[in-house]
């Protein structure tokens, strides 16, 4: 699933800025919201970027009860993702996946803005 967010002040030829979320990630978001007792109509998954990690920037994710004032809110069925404006500049075009294997369990960030990333995939250079 994906939703496109366009910049209304941009010229018509401006690129579309979006996030994509796989069905596996949507299912995990929904399951975790229920487990945490967070209303899906008000809360959602917050994605962001912070300094640190072996490649310079690290992904962060947490479940939140509501969006903040300047957040971009992306709707995927009944589930929502919140991204602050600064983080969105690094996450535009991101595909969020969820994997559960013998070696790894968690959200996977497939980021076209990452020029380099560490071996474990939790940090990157833009």
XYZ file of C-alpha atoms in Angstrom:
126
model
C 0.000 0.000 0.000
C 1.165 3.555 -0.532
C -0.135 7.052 -0.250
C 1.274 10.062 -2.023
C 1.766 13.400 -0.331
C 2.320 16.288 -2.682
C 3.502 19.755 -1.862
C 0.632 22.153 -2.777
C 3.011 25.107 -3.227
C 5.309 23.249 -5.612
C 5.222 23.617 -9.367
C 3.220 20.936 -11.216
C 6.408 19.087 -12.259
C 7.558 18.633 -8.635
C 8.337 15.022 -7.679
C 5.832 13.076 -5.621
C 7.043 12.536 -2.053
C 5.701 9.367 -0.499
C 6.202 6.455 1.850
C 5.356 2.872 1.046
C 4.535 0.156 3.554
C 4.389 -3.561 2.798
C 1.436 -5.687 3.839
C 3.663 -7.417 6.430
C 4.548 -4.067 8.018
C 0.904 -2.917 8.059
C -0.103 -6.155 9.794
C 2.623 -5.714 12.439
C 1.651 -2.068 13.031
C -1.984 -3.081 13.528
C -1.045 -5.981 15.828
C 1.237 -3.820 17.981
C -1.281 -0.963 18.266
C -3.828 -3.467 19.578
C -1.301 -5.004 21.975
C -0.289 -1.565 23.317
C -3.918 -0.443 23.668
C -3.429 2.493 21.288
C -6.473 3.571 19.299
C -5.752 3.171 15.562
C -7.987 6.165 14.821
C -5.768 8.428 16.960
C -2.391 6.718 17.275
C 0.150 5.213 14.931
C 3.753 4.347 14.271
C 6.200 7.240 14.487
C 9.212 7.018 12.162
C 12.200 9.288 12.455
C 15.908 9.806 11.987
C 18.463 10.793 14.612
C 22.203 11.359 14.617
C 24.306 8.364 15.606
C 25.014 4.811 14.591
C 28.017 3.521 12.717
C 27.036 5.288 9.472
C 26.061 8.695 10.905
C 22.245 8.593 11.047
C 19.993 6.038 12.731
C 16.387 5.094 12.118
C 14.015 5.261 15.037
C 10.500 3.966 15.398
C 8.028 4.016 18.250
C 4.296 3.797 18.689
C 2.581 7.053 19.607
C -0.931 7.889 20.800
C -1.352 10.869 18.434
C 0.464 12.921 15.794
C 2.356 16.083 16.708
C 1.436 19.464 15.300
C 3.819 19.519 12.309
C 3.882 15.780 11.531
C 3.125 14.399 8.124
C 0.479 11.728 8.591
C 0.355 8.791 6.167
C -2.712 6.551 6.133
C -2.451 2.867 5.156
C -5.895 1.354 5.473
C -6.789 1.865 9.136
C -3.169 2.366 10.213
C -1.194 5.584 10.349
C 2.466 6.571 10.266
C 3.707 9.894 11.657
C 6.902 11.544 10.399
C 8.300 14.877 11.588
C 9.318 17.351 8.832
C 13.082 17.069 9.431
C 13.047 13.265 9.329
C 10.851 13.262 6.226
C 13.629 14.905 4.224
C 15.646 11.694 4.820
C 12.707 9.264 4.579
C 10.848 10.482 1.462
C 10.516 7.496 -0.874
C 11.132 4.980 1.935
C 9.578 1.513 1.836
C 8.927 0.088 5.288
C 8.874 -3.693 5.523
C 8.644 -6.146 8.412
C 10.638 -9.363 8.505
C 10.615 -12.229 10.921
C 13.405 -14.764 10.340
C 15.608 -16.975 12.495
C 18.290 -14.263 12.443
C 16.217 -11.085 12.588
C 12.843 -9.746 13.604
C 11.677 -6.188 13.078
C 10.991 -3.345 10.707
C 13.269 -3.052 7.689
C 13.936 0.366 6.141
C 14.475 0.349 2.361
C 15.615 3.908 1.829
C 16.512 5.286 -1.626
C 18.129 8.323 0.068
C 20.758 6.205 1.837
C 24.119 6.485 0.104
C 25.707 3.976 2.503
C 24.303 1.862 5.303
C 25.775 -0.350 7.979
C 25.687 -4.128 7.831
C 22.760 -4.444 10.228
C 20.647 -1.856 8.355
C 19.893 0.380 11.342
C 22.054 3.330 10.353
C 22.875 5.122 7.116
C 24.581 8.063 5.444
C 22.504 10.416 3.294
